[in-house]
Amino acid sequence: MTRFSPGNLSIELPAVVDGEVRAAVERASGAFVGWRETTLAEREGCLRRAQERLAGKKEALAYGIALETGKPITEALGEIGAVVVKIDLAIADARRYLAEQTEADCANPNIIRRRPRGVAGVIGPFNFPVHLAHGAITAYLLAGNTVIFKPSPLAAGVCGVYGELMRESFPEGVFEIVQGGASVGQALVSHPAVRSVCFTGSVAAGRAIAKATAEDLSKDVALELGGKNAAIVCADADLELAAQSVAEAMCLTSGQRCNSTSRVLVDQRVESTFIDLLRAKLGAFVPGDPLLATTKLGPVVSDIAKQRYVETIGQPFDWIVTGGALESVAGKRGHYVLPAVARAPLRVAANLPIFRNEVFAPVVVVVATTSDEEAIGLANATDYGLTTSVFTPDRDRFLAMVDRLEAGNVYQNLPTTFSPGTLPFGGWKNSGNGRPGGRGFVRFATDEQVVQMKK
Ligand code: NAD
């Protein structure tokens, strides 16, 4: 399929050629035999080599992300910065979680240890094409697994460069990359020698992977899926801060983050002030060429994504910030869109598709609420459970709300996109399982083995 740069449709990108899954699995299976015998220190050494190579190519990798996906270059540089730092965090995790334990309460001497599973398949999305896969990849490798990475075909070029830097840092076959789309992903997860799968992407694809692997109980499948993340704005909130946080969390990566804010539940007493402030803050997010350092709002990734946005803003809501799709920006044709904000009445909101489904574009729906109870009920009224922010200065009020919020990550006075790599990250409900997105994933990348020796 012909591909074009989303920020400049006159730039044609190289076509994606499907990789050979079977051959990659054979190489990775062969390499596992030796790799699992290595010490953690040896594996760390390889990761450190990869870290140096990745740091050396930071600018080129960021440029590739911006060119292929339309992510603004400053954000893309941030992504690669996180990729480099992730290796430090992954090593700290491996030392912590892979250390052998012993249980004093047991009659016999014993060892509780974590062993690698074998060949792992990692499938990545387009929006953090390197970083999200890399988190799982580093954990699998440090635990002694070999890895096959299938990146998003929308970011095949930059992931190919990343793949080469990683591949040359490890013994042959320990890290492999196969390019392609859904069918290559299916072939990878279905291969009997692939023992562990980490998938980040949409619920639909996550379901297809869960079905494809359901018969083989020797496989572990970790899923990081979508979100329909809410910002709850209480009457006592710092409204400037809330409006700024919502504007950022709806516009970063053009709203194409799993943790983007797409719903605002605001106390009716402050709704109109909040909306005025949000409108003003959104003024800073002007669509621009993703390759320019000044751009804060890039294009969406594809024509399909743009059409989904156009259909959404064509629906008869009370649009208080009117969006719109732009044919071109500064003379460059691309998938450019404007931020859009709709209001929905409380009594019908929870049934509306705009309230329940990911649009994956800079679009939010605002609902005025009359109590914390109501806001919590609405925040929970979706099939997702990834991130929720509450804006209130009152810590006790916040913590009381946290107990009833169905989300894996909850923030006070921070945007829903605030996900530092130093903490665990993952979703509840249809947002996923296995918590592959942050700290501690190395536990999932292993099987526990309990050893007892008669006294
Ligand atoms: P996608 O599901 O379309 O594709 C993701 C990956 O899966 C790609 O590599 C794709 O080729 C592959 N794929 C698609 N169908 C497949 C199938 N049937 N079998 C095997 N592989 C298949 O997602 P996307 O558009 O690249 O990314 C956006 C989605 O990812 C959003 O829903 C977003 O919320 C989610 N996401 C979640 C997180 C998280 O941490 N929870 C992070 C980033 C993105």
Short mmCIF file of C-alpha atoms and ligand atoms in Angstrom, two decimals:
data_model
loop_
_atom_site.label_atom_id
_atom_site.label_comp_id
_atom_site.label_asym_id
_atom_site.label_seq_id
_atom_site.Cartn_x
_atom_site.Cartn_y
_atom_site.Cartn_z
CA MET A 1 0.00 0.00 0.00
CA THR A 2 1.32 3.47 -0.90
CA ARG A 3 2.10 5.57 2.19
CA PHE A 4 2.48 9.32 2.52
CA SER A 5 3.75 11.53 5.34
CA PRO A 6 0.64 12.72 7.27
CA GLY A 7 2.10 16.22 7.64
CA ASN A 8 3.07 16.54 3.97
CA LEU A 9 1.16 14.33 1.56
CA SER A 10 3.59 15.10 -1.23
CA ILE A 11 6.24 12.98 0.55
CA GLU A 12 5.82 9.31 -0.36
CA LEU A 13 7.13 6.84 2.22
CA PRO A 14 8.63 3.45 1.35
CA ALA A 15 6.10 0.61 1.09
CA VAL A 16 6.01 -1.94 3.91
CA VAL A 17 7.08 -5.43 2.90
CA ASP A 18 5.73 -8.30 5.02
CA GLY A 19 8.43 -10.09 7.02
CA GLU A 20 8.94 -13.84 7.37
CA VAL A 21 7.51 -14.78 10.75
CA ARG A 22 8.46 -18.46 10.59
CA ALA A 23 12.13 -17.77 9.87
CA ALA A 24 12.30 -15.12 12.62
CA VAL A 25 10.77 -17.51 15.16
CA GLU A 26 13.25 -20.22 14.18
CA ARG A 27 16.18 -17.84 14.72
CA ALA A 28 14.75 -16.56 18.03
CA SER A 29 14.04 -20.13 19.26
CA GLY A 30 17.59 -21.16 18.40
CA ALA A 31 19.06 -18.14 20.19
CA PHE A 32 16.96 -18.72 23.32
CA VAL A 33 18.98 -21.79 24.25
CA GLY A 34 22.13 -19.72 24.79
CA TRP A 35 20.51 -16.44 25.89
CA ARG A 36 18.69 -17.98 28.85
CA GLU A 37 22.03 -19.25 30.18
CA THR A 38 23.55 -15.77 30.29
CA THR A 39 23.81 -13.85 33.55
CA LEU A 40 21.76 -10.75 34.20
CA ALA A 41 25.02 -8.75 34.14
CA GLU A 42 25.75 -10.02 30.62
CA ARG A 43 22.26 -9.15 29.44
CA GLU A 44 22.57 -5.71 31.03
CA GLY A 45 25.82 -5.23 29.08
CA CYS A 46 23.97 -5.78 25.77
CA LEU A 47 21.21 -3.38 26.80
CA ARG A 48 23.81 -0.74 27.70
CA ARG A 49 25.32 -1.10 24.21
CA ALA A 50 21.84 -0.64 22.74
CA GLN A 51 21.31 2.40 24.96
CA GLU A 52 24.44 4.06 23.61
CA ARG A 53 23.45 3.37 20.02
CA LEU A 54 19.90 4.64 20.54
CA ALA A 55 21.14 7.80 22.29
CA GLY A 56 23.52 8.40 19.38
CA LYS A 57 20.62 8.29 16.90
CA LYS A 58 18.13 10.31 18.97
CA GLU A 59 17.56 13.05 16.39
CA ALA A 60 17.24 10.66 13.44
CA LEU A 61 14.76 8.47 15.30
CA ALA A 62 12.66 11.46 16.40
CA TYR A 63 12.66 12.81 12.84
CA GLY A 64 11.43 9.42 11.59
CA ILE A 65 8.55 9.38 14.09
CA ALA A 66 7.50 12.93 13.12
CA LEU A 67 7.72 12.21 9.40
CA GLU A 68 5.83 8.92 9.47
CA THR A 69 3.20 9.48 12.17
CA GLY A 70 2.83 13.29 12.25
CA LYS A 71 3.79 13.51 15.94
CA PRO A 72 5.34 16.96 16.58
CA ILE A 73 9.13 16.74 16.62
CA THR A 74 9.45 18.01 20.21
CA GLU A 75 7.15 15.22 21.39
CA ALA A 76 9.03 12.71 19.24
CA LEU A 77 12.32 13.79 20.86
CA GLY A 78 10.65 13.26 24.24
CA GLU A 79 9.63 9.76 23.16
CA ILE A 80 13.18 8.81 22.21
CA GLY A 81 14.50 10.39 25.42
CA ALA A 82 12.13 8.08 27.32
CA VAL A 83 13.35 5.11 25.27
CA VAL A 84 16.95 5.76 26.35
CA VAL A 85 16.01 6.25 30.03
CA LYS A 86 13.78 3.15 29.95
CA ILE A 87 16.88 0.98 29.84
CA ASP A 88 18.01 2.32 33.26
CA LEU A 89 14.54 1.71 34.70
CA ALA A 90 14.28 -1.77 33.16
CA ILE A 91 17.67 -2.75 34.61
CA ALA A 92 16.63 -1.52 38.07
CA ASP A 93 13.39 -3.54 37.75
CA ALA A 94 15.22 -6.67 36.60
CA ARG A 95 17.63 -6.50 39.56
CA ARG A 96 14.69 -6.05 41.92
CA TYR A 97 12.22 -8.60 40.58
CA LEU A 98 14.52 -11.29 39.17
CA ALA A 99 16.42 -11.70 42.44
CA GLU A 100 15.83 -15.14 43.95
CA GLN A 101 13.67 -15.26 47.09
CA THR A 102 13.34 -17.79 49.86
CA GLU A 103 10.36 -18.43 52.14
CA ALA A 104 11.32 -18.71 55.82
CA ASP A 105 7.94 -20.23 56.82
CA CYS A 106 8.54 -23.34 54.71
CA ALA A 107 9.80 -26.55 56.41
CA ASN A 108 12.23 -27.30 53.56
CA PRO A 109 14.98 -25.10 52.14
CA ASN A 110 13.48 -23.46 49.08
CA ILE A 111 14.09 -21.01 46.25
CA ILE A 112 11.43 -18.93 44.51
CA ARG A 113 12.84 -17.85 41.18
CA ARG A 114 11.70 -16.32 37.91
CA ARG A 115 12.62 -18.06 34.66
CA PRO A 116 12.37 -16.78 31.08
CA ARG A 117 9.46 -18.12 29.04
CA GLY A 118 11.08 -18.42 25.60
CA VAL A 119 10.31 -16.45 22.43
CA ALA A 120 8.22 -13.33 23.08
CA GLY A 121 6.19 -11.49 20.43
CA VAL A 122 5.80 -7.73 20.90
CA ILE A 123 3.28 -5.85 18.74
CA GLY A 124 3.34 -2.05 18.85
CA PRO A 125 0.94 0.79 17.92
CA PHE A 126 1.66 3.85 15.77
CA ASN A 127 1.28 6.58 18.41
CA PHE A 128 4.35 5.75 20.51
CA PRO A 129 5.80 3.49 17.87
CA VAL A 130 9.16 2.93 19.54
CA HIS A 131 8.66 3.65 23.24
CA LEU A 132 5.73 1.37 24.06
CA ALA A 133 7.14 -1.71 22.35
CA HIS A 134 10.60 -0.92 23.75
CA GLY A 135 9.29 -1.07 27.35
CA ALA A 136 8.15 -4.66 26.84
CA ILE A 137 11.19 -5.57 24.72
CA THR A 138 13.71 -4.48 27.38
CA ALA A 139 11.86 -6.39 30.12
CA TYR A 140 11.66 -9.59 28.06
CA LEU A 141 15.33 -9.41 27.06
CA LEU A 142 16.61 -8.72 30.58
CA ALA A 143 14.59 -11.68 31.88
CA GLY A 144 16.35 -13.96 29.37
CA ASN A 145 13.67 -14.26 26.68
CA THR A 146 14.34 -13.70 23.00
CA VAL A 147 12.09 -11.18 21.25
CA ILE A 148 10.38 -10.66 17.92
CA PHE A 149 9.03 -7.12 17.42
CA LYS A 150 6.25 -6.39 14.95
CA PRO A 151 5.86 -2.62 14.72
CA SER A 152 2.91 -0.65 13.36
CA PRO A 153 3.06 -0.48 9.56
CA LEU A 154 2.38 3.25 9.99
CA ALA A 155 5.83 3.61 11.56
CA ALA A 156 7.69 0.85 9.76
CA GLY A 157 10.66 3.02 8.72
CA VAL A 158 11.61 4.43 12.11
CA CYS A 159 10.95 1.10 13.82
CA GLY A 160 13.22 -0.53 11.23
CA VAL A 161 16.04 1.83 12.26
CA TYR A 162 15.35 1.13 15.96
CA GLY A 163 15.25 -2.60 15.19
CA GLU A 164 18.64 -2.52 13.50
CA LEU A 165 20.25 -0.65 16.44
CA MET A 166 18.81 -3.20 18.85
CA ARG A 167 19.61 -6.25 16.69
CA GLU A 168 23.29 -5.40 16.44
CA SER A 169 23.56 -5.00 20.24
CA PHE A 170 22.67 -8.66 20.95
CA PRO A 171 23.89 -12.10 19.92
CA GLU A 172 22.33 -13.28 16.65
CA GLY A 173 18.64 -14.17 16.88
CA VAL A 174 18.09 -12.69 20.36
CA PHE A 175 16.23 -9.68 18.93
CA GLU A 176 14.34 -9.90 15.64
CA ILE A 177 11.99 -7.55 13.84
CA VAL A 178 9.26 -8.52 11.37
CA GLN A 179 7.39 -5.84 9.47
CA GLY A 180 3.78 -5.99 8.31
CA GLY A 181 0.18 -5.47 9.35
CA ALA A 182 -2.56 -7.47 11.06
CA SER A 183 -1.91 -10.74 9.21
CA VAL A 184 1.78 -10.73 10.18
CA GLY A 185 0.73 -9.93 13.78
CA GLN A 186 -1.69 -12.87 13.75
CA ALA A 187 0.96 -15.22 12.36
CA LEU A 188 3.37 -14.11 15.09
CA VAL A 189 1.05 -14.56 18.07
CA SER A 190 -0.32 -17.86 16.71
CA HIS A 191 3.08 -19.48 16.20
CA PRO A 192 3.35 -22.36 18.70
CA ALA A 193 6.92 -21.43 19.69
CA VAL A 194 5.89 -17.90 20.76
CA ARG A 195 5.28 -18.28 24.49
CA SER A 196 4.52 -14.74 25.56
CA VAL A 197 2.78 -11.87 23.77
CA CYS A 198 2.70 -8.19 24.63
CA PHE A 199 0.28 -6.19 22.51
CA THR A 200 -0.38 -2.44 22.62
CA GLY A 201 -3.14 -1.11 20.41
CA SER A 202 -6.90 -1.04 19.90
CA VAL A 203 -9.48 -3.16 21.69
CA ALA A 204 -10.55 -4.73 18.38
CA ALA A 205 -7.04 -5.97 17.60
CA GLY A 206 -6.52 -7.00 21.26
CA ARG A 207 -9.65 -9.13 21.05
CA ALA A 208 -8.48 -10.73 17.79
CA ILE A 209 -5.17 -11.61 19.48
CA ALA A 210 -6.90 -12.99 22.58
CA LYS A 211 -9.05 -15.21 20.32
CA ALA A 212 -6.08 -16.35 18.23
CA THR A 213 -4.18 -17.45 21.34
CA ALA A 214 -7.10 -18.75 23.43
CA GLU A 215 -6.56 -22.45 22.60
CA ASP A 216 -2.88 -22.46 23.57
CA LEU A 217 -2.73 -22.07 27.33
CA SER A 218 1.08 -22.09 27.31
CA LYS A 219 0.98 -18.51 26.02
CA ASP A 220 0.72 -15.46 28.26
CA VAL A 221 -0.92 -12.44 26.62
CA ALA A 222 -0.54 -8.92 28.03
CA LEU A 223 -2.79 -6.27 26.48
CA GLU A 224 -2.49 -2.47 26.66
CA LEU A 225 -5.58 -1.13 24.94
CA GLY A 226 -7.58 2.04 24.58
CA GLY A 227 -9.02 4.63 26.91
CA LYS A 228 -11.90 7.09 27.23
CA ASN A 229 -10.29 9.15 29.91
CA ALA A 230 -12.17 11.66 32.01
CA ALA A 231 -11.10 14.84 33.77
CA ILE A 232 -13.37 15.58 36.73
CA VAL A 233 -13.39 19.30 37.57
CA CYS A 234 -14.77 20.02 41.06
CA ALA A 235 -16.27 23.37 42.07
CA ASP A 236 -13.24 24.16 44.27
CA ALA A 237 -10.72 23.39 41.48
CA ASP A 238 -8.00 25.72 40.26
CA LEU A 239 -9.82 26.28 36.97
CA GLU A 240 -6.81 27.73 35.14
CA LEU A 241 -4.85 24.58 35.94
CA ALA A 242 -7.77 22.31 35.02
CA ALA A 243 -8.33 24.07 31.67
CA GLN A 244 -4.61 24.02 30.82
CA SER A 245 -4.36 20.32 31.73
CA VAL A 246 -7.42 19.39 29.66
CA ALA A 247 -6.22 21.42 26.64
CA GLU A 248 -2.82 19.71 26.74
CA ALA A 249 -4.16 16.23 27.35
CA MET A 250 -6.61 16.52 24.46
CA CYS A 251 -4.07 17.97 21.99
CA LEU A 252 -0.81 16.13 22.72
CA THR A 253 -0.17 13.74 19.81
CA SER A 254 -3.37 15.28 18.34
CA GLY A 255 -5.47 13.37 20.87
CA GLN A 256 -4.01 10.05 19.69
CA ARG A 257 -2.79 8.83 23.06
CA CYS A 258 -4.38 5.98 24.97
CA ASN A 259 -4.48 8.36 27.94
CA SER A 260 -5.70 11.49 26.12
CA THR A 261 -8.53 13.37 27.82
CA SER A 262 -11.73 12.89 25.84
CA ARG A 263 -14.37 13.59 28.50
CA VAL A 264 -14.72 16.44 31.00
CA LEU A 265 -17.14 16.16 33.93
CA VAL A 266 -17.35 19.65 35.39
CA ASP A 267 -19.34 20.89 38.35
CA GLN A 268 -22.23 22.94 36.94
CA ARG A 269 -21.38 25.88 39.22
CA VAL A 270 -18.05 26.45 37.43
CA GLU A 271 -18.90 25.10 33.99
CA SER A 272 -19.13 28.38 32.13
CA THR A 273 -15.89 29.80 33.61
CA PHE A 274 -14.11 26.52 32.88
CA ILE A 275 -15.33 26.48 29.27
CA ASP A 276 -14.16 30.06 28.68
CA LEU A 277 -10.74 29.17 30.05
CA LEU A 278 -10.55 25.95 28.00
CA ARG A 279 -11.45 27.85 24.84
CA ALA A 280 -8.65 30.35 25.56
CA LYS A 281 -6.07 27.61 26.31
CA LEU A 282 -6.95 25.74 23.10
CA GLY A 283 -5.98 28.87 21.19
CA ALA A 284 -2.34 27.86 21.69
CA PHE A 285 -2.89 24.58 19.80
CA VAL A 286 -2.70 25.67 16.20
CA PRO A 287 -2.16 22.91 13.61
CA GLY A 288 1.37 22.97 12.26
CA ASP A 289 4.04 21.04 10.39
CA PRO A 290 5.18 18.23 12.74
CA LEU A 291 8.79 18.74 11.65
CA LEU A 292 8.89 22.27 13.12
CA ALA A 293 10.05 22.69 16.73
CA THR A 294 7.32 25.29 17.34
CA THR A 295 4.41 22.98 16.46
CA LYS A 296 2.17 21.87 19.32
CA LEU A 297 -0.61 20.25 17.28
CA GLY A 298 0.41 17.96 14.44
CA PRO A 299 -1.83 16.16 11.96
CA VAL A 300 -3.65 12.91 12.72
CA VAL A 301 -1.93 9.83 11.42
CA SER A 302 -4.00 8.81 8.38
CA ASP A 303 -6.89 9.55 6.11
CA ILE A 304 -8.98 6.99 8.05
CA ALA A 305 -8.24 8.84 11.30
CA LYS A 306 -9.18 12.15 9.68
CA GLN A 307 -12.46 10.70 8.35
CA ARG A 308 -13.34 9.39 11.84
CA TYR A 309 -12.77 12.91 13.19
CA VAL A 310 -14.84 14.51 10.40
CA GLU A 311 -17.74 12.12 11.06
CA THR A 312 -17.59 12.91 14.78
CA ILE A 313 -17.65 16.68 14.41
CA GLY A 314 -20.46 16.32 11.86
CA GLN A 315 -22.78 14.99 14.54
CA PRO A 316 -25.47 17.36 15.83
CA PHE A 317 -24.01 18.23 19.24
CA ASP A 318 -23.77 21.58 20.96
CA TRP A 319 -20.24 22.37 19.65
CA ILE A 320 -18.81 25.06 21.90
CA VAL A 321 -15.45 24.90 20.15
CA THR A 322 -16.08 24.17 16.50
CA GLY A 323 -13.47 21.89 15.03
CA GLY A 324 -12.69 21.40 11.38
CA ALA A 325 -10.41 19.49 9.05
CA LEU A 326 -7.86 21.53 7.10
CA GLU A 327 -6.67 20.56 3.64
CA SER A 328 -3.28 22.18 4.17
CA VAL A 329 -1.19 24.13 6.66
CA ALA A 330 1.48 26.62 5.53
CA GLY A 331 1.29 25.22 2.03
CA LYS A 332 1.67 21.59 3.11
CA ARG A 333 -1.21 19.21 2.42
CA GLY A 334 -1.82 16.89 5.36
CA HIS A 335 -4.29 15.29 7.78
CA TYR A 336 -4.65 18.47 9.84
CA VAL A 337 -7.53 18.95 12.28
CA LEU A 338 -8.61 21.59 14.80
CA PRO A 339 -9.49 20.92 18.47
CA ALA A 340 -13.24 20.48 19.01
CA VAL A 341 -15.34 20.61 22.18
CA ALA A 342 -18.97 19.47 22.45
CA ARG A 343 -21.42 19.83 25.35
CA ALA A 344 -23.76 16.96 26.18
CA PRO A 345 -26.68 16.98 28.62
CA LEU A 346 -26.22 14.88 31.75
CA ARG A 347 -29.31 12.72 31.25
CA VAL A 348 -28.23 11.34 27.84
CA ALA A 349 -24.42 11.64 27.95
CA ALA A 350 -23.60 8.08 29.03
CA ASN A 351 -25.39 6.61 26.00
CA LEU A 352 -23.68 8.74 23.36
CA PRO A 353 -20.97 7.17 21.17
CA ILE A 354 -18.86 10.35 21.56
CA PHE A 355 -18.91 9.68 25.33
CA ARG A 356 -18.22 5.93 25.12
CA ASN A 357 -15.93 5.33 22.12
CA GLU A 358 -12.38 6.45 21.35
CA VAL A 359 -12.33 9.10 18.60
CA PHE A 360 -8.53 9.33 18.76
CA ALA A 361 -8.38 12.99 17.74
CA PRO A 362 -8.43 16.31 19.68
CA VAL A 363 -12.11 16.07 20.61
CA VAL A 364 -13.68 16.25 24.08
CA VAL A 365 -17.23 16.15 25.35
CA VAL A 366 -18.10 18.26 28.40
CA VAL A 367 -20.90 17.27 30.78
CA ALA A 368 -22.07 19.46 33.69
CA THR A 369 -22.58 17.52 36.94
CA THR A 370 -24.22 18.32 40.26
CA SER A 371 -22.19 16.17 42.70
CA ASP A 372 -19.01 14.11 43.10
CA GLU A 373 -21.19 10.96 43.06
CA GLU A 374 -22.60 11.88 39.69
CA ALA A 375 -19.14 12.68 38.28
CA ILE A 376 -17.76 9.34 39.51
CA GLY A 377 -20.73 7.44 38.05
CA LEU A 378 -20.20 9.10 34.67
CA ALA A 379 -16.42 8.64 34.76
CA ASN A 380 -17.03 4.90 35.25
CA ALA A 381 -19.76 4.70 32.59
CA THR A 382 -17.54 3.38 29.80
CA ASP A 383 -16.01 0.00 28.98
CA TYR A 384 -12.53 1.50 29.46
CA GLY A 385 -10.58 2.14 32.66
CA LEU A 386 -7.17 3.64 31.89
CA THR A 387 -6.66 7.11 33.43
CA THR A 388 -8.82 9.62 35.31
CA SER A 389 -7.87 13.06 36.62
CA VAL A 390 -9.61 14.90 39.43
CA PHE A 391 -9.13 18.64 39.82
CA THR A 392 -9.63 19.72 43.44
CA PRO A 393 -7.19 21.12 46.03
CA ASP A 394 -8.81 18.90 48.70
CA ARG A 395 -6.67 15.75 49.18
CA ASP A 396 -9.28 13.98 51.36
CA ARG A 397 -12.01 14.60 48.84
CA PHE A 398 -9.71 13.32 46.08
CA LEU A 399 -8.75 10.14 47.97
CA ALA A 400 -12.39 9.41 48.78
CA MET A 401 -13.15 9.64 45.05
CA VAL A 402 -10.18 7.43 44.08
CA ASP A 403 -11.72 4.49 45.98
CA ARG A 404 -14.71 4.50 43.65
CA LEU A 405 -13.01 5.30 40.33
CA GLU A 406 -12.59 2.36 37.95
CA ALA A 407 -9.25 3.29 36.39
CA GLY A 408 -5.74 1.88 36.62
CA ASN A 409 -4.16 5.35 36.99
CA VAL A 410 -5.74 8.23 38.90
CA TYR A 411 -4.30 11.73 39.27
CA GLN A 412 -4.98 14.78 41.43
CA ASN A 413 -4.44 18.09 39.61
CA LEU A 414 -2.43 16.46 36.79
CA PRO A 415 -3.45 15.78 33.19
CA THR A 416 -4.71 12.30 32.22
CA THR A 417 -1.63 12.01 30.01
CA PHE A 418 0.72 12.27 33.00
CA SER A 419 2.38 8.84 32.97
CA PRO A 420 6.02 8.94 34.10
CA GLY A 421 8.05 5.84 33.28
CA THR A 422 9.11 5.59 36.91
CA LEU A 423 5.72 4.15 37.98
CA PRO A 424 3.61 1.17 36.91
CA PHE A 425 1.01 1.92 34.21
CA GLY A 426 -1.92 -0.05 32.87
CA GLY A 427 -5.65 -0.24 32.41
CA TRP A 428 -8.66 -1.85 34.00
CA LYS A 429 -11.71 -3.24 32.21
CA ASN A 430 -11.31 -3.15 28.40
CA SER A 431 -8.21 -0.97 28.71
CA GLY A 432 -6.07 -4.05 29.24
CA ASN A 433 -4.34 -6.47 31.58
CA GLY A 434 -0.82 -7.50 32.59
CA ARG A 435 0.23 -3.86 33.06
CA PRO A 436 2.90 -3.87 30.33
CA GLY A 437 3.12 -0.08 30.15
CA GLY A 438 5.32 0.80 33.10
CA ARG A 439 7.45 -0.48 35.97
CA GLY A 440 7.33 -4.12 37.01
CA PHE A 441 6.49 -5.68 33.65
CA VAL A 442 9.53 -7.95 33.98
CA ARG A 443 7.41 -10.12 36.32
CA PHE A 444 5.05 -10.85 33.44
CA ALA A 445 8.00 -11.62 31.17
CA THR A 446 8.88 -14.66 33.29
CA ASP A 447 7.41 -17.84 34.76
CA GLU A 448 7.73 -18.37 38.49
CA GLN A 449 9.51 -21.56 39.55
CA VAL A 450 9.39 -22.82 43.14
CA VAL A 451 12.17 -25.20 44.19
CA GLN A 452 12.18 -27.28 47.43
CA MET A 453 14.97 -29.47 48.80
CA LYS A 454 14.23 -32.02 51.56
CA LYS A 455 15.87 -30.98 54.79
P1 NAD B 1 -4.15 -1.01 16.12
O1 NAD B 1 -4.85 -1.95 17.03
O2 NAD B 1 -4.79 -0.65 14.84
O3 NAD B 1 -2.71 -1.58 15.73
C1 NAD B 1 -1.75 -1.87 16.71
C2 NAD B 1 -0.83 -2.95 16.20
O4 NAD B 1 -1.56 -4.16 16.07
C3 NAD B 1 -0.23 -2.68 14.83
O5 NAD B 1 1.10 -3.14 14.84
C4 NAD B 1 -1.10 -3.50 13.91
O6 NAD B 1 -0.46 -3.86 12.71
C5 NAD B 1 -1.40 -4.70 14.77
N1 NAD B 1 -2.65 -5.41 14.50
C6 NAD B 1 -3.81 -4.88 14.08
N2 NAD B 1 -4.76 -5.84 14.00
C7 NAD B 1 -4.16 -6.99 14.41
C8 NAD B 1 -4.63 -8.32 14.55
N3 NAD B 1 -5.87 -8.68 14.27
N4 NAD B 1 -3.75 -9.26 14.99
C9 NAD B 1 -2.47 -8.92 15.29
N5 NAD B 1 -1.99 -7.67 15.16
C10 NAD B 1 -2.82 -6.71 14.73
O7 NAD B 1 -3.82 0.29 16.99
P2 NAD B 1 -3.14 1.66 16.55
O8 NAD B 1 -4.10 2.41 15.70
O9 NAD B 1 -1.76 1.44 16.05
O10 NAD B 1 -2.99 2.38 17.96
C11 NAD B 1 -4.03 3.06 18.55
C12 NAD B 1 -4.71 2.24 19.61
O11 NAD B 1 -3.74 1.80 20.56
C13 NAD B 1 -5.70 3.06 20.41
O12 NAD B 1 -6.84 2.28 20.69
C14 NAD B 1 -4.94 3.40 21.67
O13 NAD B 1 -5.75 3.71 22.78
C15 NAD B 1 -4.17 2.14 21.88
N6 NAD B 1 -2.99 2.38 22.73
C16 NAD B 1 -2.99 1.96 24.02
C17 NAD B 1 -1.91 2.23 24.86
C18 NAD B 1 -1.90 1.81 26.30
O14 NAD B 1 -0.84 1.93 26.92
N7 NAD B 1 -2.99 1.35 26.88
C19 NAD B 1 -0.84 2.94 24.38
C20 NAD B 1 -0.86 3.35 23.04
C21 NAD B 1 -1.94 3.06 22.24
#
